[in-house]
Short mmCIF file of C-alpha atoms in Angstrom, two decimals:
data_model
loop_
_atom_site.label_atom_id
_atom_site.label_comp_id
_atom_site.label_asym_id
_atom_site.label_seq_id
_atom_site.Cartn_x
_atom_site.Cartn_y
_atom_site.Cartn_z
CA MET B 20 31.72 -86.95 -2.21
CA LYS B 21 28.46 -85.45 -0.73
CA GLN B 22 29.77 -85.64 3.01
CA THR B 23 33.07 -83.64 0.90
CA GLN B 24 30.55 -81.32 -0.45
CA LYS B 25 28.59 -79.98 2.67
CA LEU B 26 32.00 -79.57 4.18
CA LYS B 27 33.17 -77.09 1.28
CA ALA B 28 29.53 -75.60 1.56
CA THR B 29 29.23 -75.03 5.09
CA PHE B 30 33.65 -74.21 4.81
CA ILE B 31 32.90 -71.34 2.22
CA GLY B 32 28.93 -69.96 4.67
CA LEU B 33 31.23 -70.02 7.40
CA ILE B 34 33.91 -67.84 5.14
CA ILE B 35 31.11 -65.67 4.29
CA ILE B 36 29.53 -65.31 7.52
CA GLY B 37 33.35 -64.10 8.81
CA SER B 38 33.08 -61.59 6.08
CA PHE B 39 29.96 -59.84 6.65
CA THR B 40 31.09 -59.80 10.14
CA PHE B 41 34.41 -57.88 9.89
CA LEU B 42 33.66 -56.28 7.16
CA ALA B 43 30.92 -54.38 10.08
CA THR B 44 32.77 -54.58 12.47
CA ASP B 45 35.18 -52.31 10.29
CA HIS B 46 32.52 -50.15 9.47
CA SER B 47 31.08 -49.53 13.18
CA SER B 48 34.92 -48.27 14.11
CA ALA B 49 35.55 -46.25 11.11
CA LEU B 50 32.30 -44.51 12.40
CA GLN B 51 33.43 -44.18 16.44
CA ASP B 52 36.45 -42.49 15.03
CA GLN B 53 34.67 -39.87 12.77
CA THR B 54 32.56 -39.52 15.52
CA THR B 55 35.94 -39.41 17.88
CA GLU B 56 37.23 -36.49 14.85
CA LYS B 57 33.90 -34.37 15.00
CA VAL B 58 33.68 -34.42 19.13
CA ASN B 59 37.37 -33.39 19.34
CA GLN B 60 37.04 -31.05 16.39
CA PHE B 61 33.68 -29.07 18.62
CA LEU B 62 36.21 -29.54 21.76
CA LEU B 63 38.83 -27.40 20.36
CA GLU B 64 36.43 -25.28 18.92
CA ALA B 65 34.75 -24.43 22.43
CA GLU B 66 38.60 -23.51 23.71
CA GLY B 67 39.52 -21.09 21.11
CA LEU B 68 36.23 -19.61 22.41
CA LEU B 69 37.09 -19.76 25.63
CA GLU B 70 40.48 -18.49 25.15
CA GLN B 71 39.17 -14.84 24.05
CA PHE B 72 36.98 -15.30 27.27
CA GLN B 73 33.70 -15.51 25.23
CA PHE B 74 31.76 -17.90 27.67
CA GLN B 75 28.78 -17.45 26.35
CA ALA B 76 29.26 -18.36 22.87
CA THR B 77 31.39 -21.28 23.91
CA LEU B 78 28.09 -22.60 26.22
CA ASN B 79 26.04 -21.70 22.52
CA HIS B 80 29.07 -23.93 21.01
CA LEU B 81 28.80 -26.98 23.39
CA GLU B 82 24.99 -26.59 23.41
CA ARG B 83 24.79 -27.36 19.13
CA SER B 84 27.37 -29.80 19.88
CA LEU B 85 25.56 -31.39 22.14
CA GLN B 86 23.06 -31.74 19.65
CA LEU B 87 25.09 -33.85 17.13
CA PHE B 88 26.04 -35.94 20.36
CA PRO B 89 24.13 -35.66 22.95
CA ALA B 90 26.26 -38.99 24.59
CA SER B 91 29.87 -37.73 24.59
CA PRO B 92 31.06 -37.33 28.11
CA ARG B 93 33.68 -34.73 26.61
CA LEU B 94 31.46 -32.37 25.78
CA LEU B 95 28.93 -32.53 28.79
CA MET B 96 31.94 -31.96 30.75
CA ARG B 97 33.64 -29.57 29.14
CA ARG B 98 29.88 -27.67 29.22
CA GLY B 99 29.71 -28.12 33.29
CA ASP B 100 32.82 -26.52 32.89
CA VAL B 101 31.57 -23.78 31.54
CA LEU B 102 28.45 -23.71 33.42
CA MET B 103 30.74 -23.39 36.02
CA ILE B 104 32.75 -20.18 34.72
CA LEU B 105 28.96 -18.76 34.09
CA ARG B 106 27.93 -19.20 38.30
CA HIS B 107 25.13 -21.86 36.83
CA ASN B 108 25.89 -24.26 39.45
CA GLN B 109 22.52 -26.13 39.27
CA GLU B 110 23.19 -26.89 35.91
CA ALA B 111 26.95 -27.41 35.63
CA LEU B 112 26.20 -30.20 38.66
CA ALA B 113 23.85 -31.36 36.39
CA SER B 114 26.21 -31.82 32.76
CA TYR B 115 29.19 -33.16 35.48
CA ARG B 116 26.13 -35.82 36.64
CA GLN B 117 25.07 -36.55 33.27
CA ALA B 118 28.51 -36.71 31.40
CA LEU B 119 29.67 -39.59 34.86
CA THR B 120 26.53 -41.39 33.84
CA LEU B 121 27.47 -42.05 30.93
CA THR B 122 30.43 -43.11 32.07
CA PRO B 123 31.18 -44.17 35.14
CA ASP B 124 34.38 -44.61 34.69
CA CYS B 125 35.64 -41.28 33.83
CA LEU B 126 38.58 -39.90 36.01
CA GLU B 127 38.71 -36.85 33.91
CA CYS B 128 34.63 -36.41 34.99
CA HIS B 129 35.91 -37.06 38.32
CA TRP B 130 38.40 -34.89 38.79
CA ALA B 131 36.10 -31.99 37.16
CA LEU B 132 32.59 -33.02 39.27
CA TRP B 133 35.28 -32.56 42.32
CA ALA B 134 37.24 -29.82 41.66
CA PHE B 135 32.71 -27.85 41.56
CA LEU B 136 32.07 -29.28 44.33
CA ASN B 137 35.37 -28.15 45.96
CA ARG B 138 34.24 -24.71 44.94
CA LEU B 139 31.10 -24.34 45.93
CA GLY B 140 32.19 -25.11 49.48
CA ILE B 141 28.88 -25.95 50.26
CA ASP B 142 28.51 -29.63 50.55
CA PRO B 143 31.75 -32.32 51.95
CA ASP B 144 30.86 -35.54 52.27
CA LEU B 145 29.56 -34.77 49.18
CA GLU B 146 32.57 -33.46 48.04
CA LEU B 147 34.77 -36.75 50.28
CA ASP B 148 32.59 -39.37 48.11
CA SER B 149 33.80 -38.30 45.01
CA LEU B 150 37.22 -37.83 46.45
CA PHE B 151 36.80 -41.66 47.28
CA HIS B 152 35.13 -42.55 43.64
CA ILE B 153 38.47 -40.94 42.32
CA ALA B 154 41.15 -42.61 44.68
CA ASP B 155 38.91 -45.85 43.69
CA LEU B 156 39.71 -45.60 40.17
CA ASP B 157 42.62 -44.10 40.17
CA SER B 158 44.71 -46.18 42.38
CA HIS B 159 48.29 -45.30 41.74
CA ASN B 160 47.73 -41.41 42.10
CA PRO B 161 48.75 -40.37 45.51
CA LEU B 162 47.18 -36.90 44.93
CA ALA B 163 44.21 -38.43 45.01
CA LYS B 164 44.71 -40.60 48.13
CA ILE B 165 46.49 -37.16 49.47
CA ARG B 166 43.46 -35.28 48.76
CA VAL B 167 41.25 -37.88 50.86
CA ALA B 168 43.60 -37.71 54.02
CA ARG B 169 43.00 -33.77 54.04
CA LYS B 170 39.14 -33.93 53.52
CA LEU B 171 38.53 -36.36 56.35
CA ARG B 172 41.33 -34.61 58.34
CA GLU B 173 38.96 -31.84 58.00
CA GLN B 174 36.07 -33.61 58.81
CA GLU B 175 37.98 -34.27 62.22
CA ARG B 176 37.86 -38.24 61.42
CA PHE B 177 41.23 -38.11 62.41
CA GLU B 178 42.19 -42.50 62.23
CA GLU B 179 41.13 -42.72 58.50
CA SER B 180 42.62 -39.44 57.79
CA VAL B 181 46.24 -41.49 58.59
CA VAL B 182 45.74 -44.97 56.97
CA TYR B 183 45.15 -42.36 53.46
CA PHE B 184 48.02 -40.76 54.06
CA GLN B 185 49.85 -44.01 55.04
CA ARG B 186 48.70 -45.18 51.28
CA ALA B 187 50.01 -42.02 50.21
CA VAL B 188 53.28 -42.60 51.15
#
């Protein structure tokens, strides 16, 4: 009899603990959804300012947004884009790198960094490293492999270039 009561008490305890765990997880998920929604709203507002060619206002808006969500790689990446437009190259590079530090597997951030490095054209090795990361992350994208092959060819690394061209096709 006592064993049955202990079993019932244990069972009820497990149900209660499970309920609290479920509610805590659900609350965390809802909080994350709200954060994503707010970040999306900030990004839409930034896009609207960009479309009106209000680059400094866009940067100010993104700075305010990052005060609320400092760990948002999407906001940091967009900030890097605007800084690149304004020719604040060192700050743009820092912003892209910070976004990649937060989410190292963010393909969109890697492409943005590569585009920035490609536009500057000052460090082909760094640009190539960026392309290698992209090709590794997006292994099914032939465009990434072709870009790596072309960059290798520019650096006269022909054998490696052929390998990447073959992987692309």
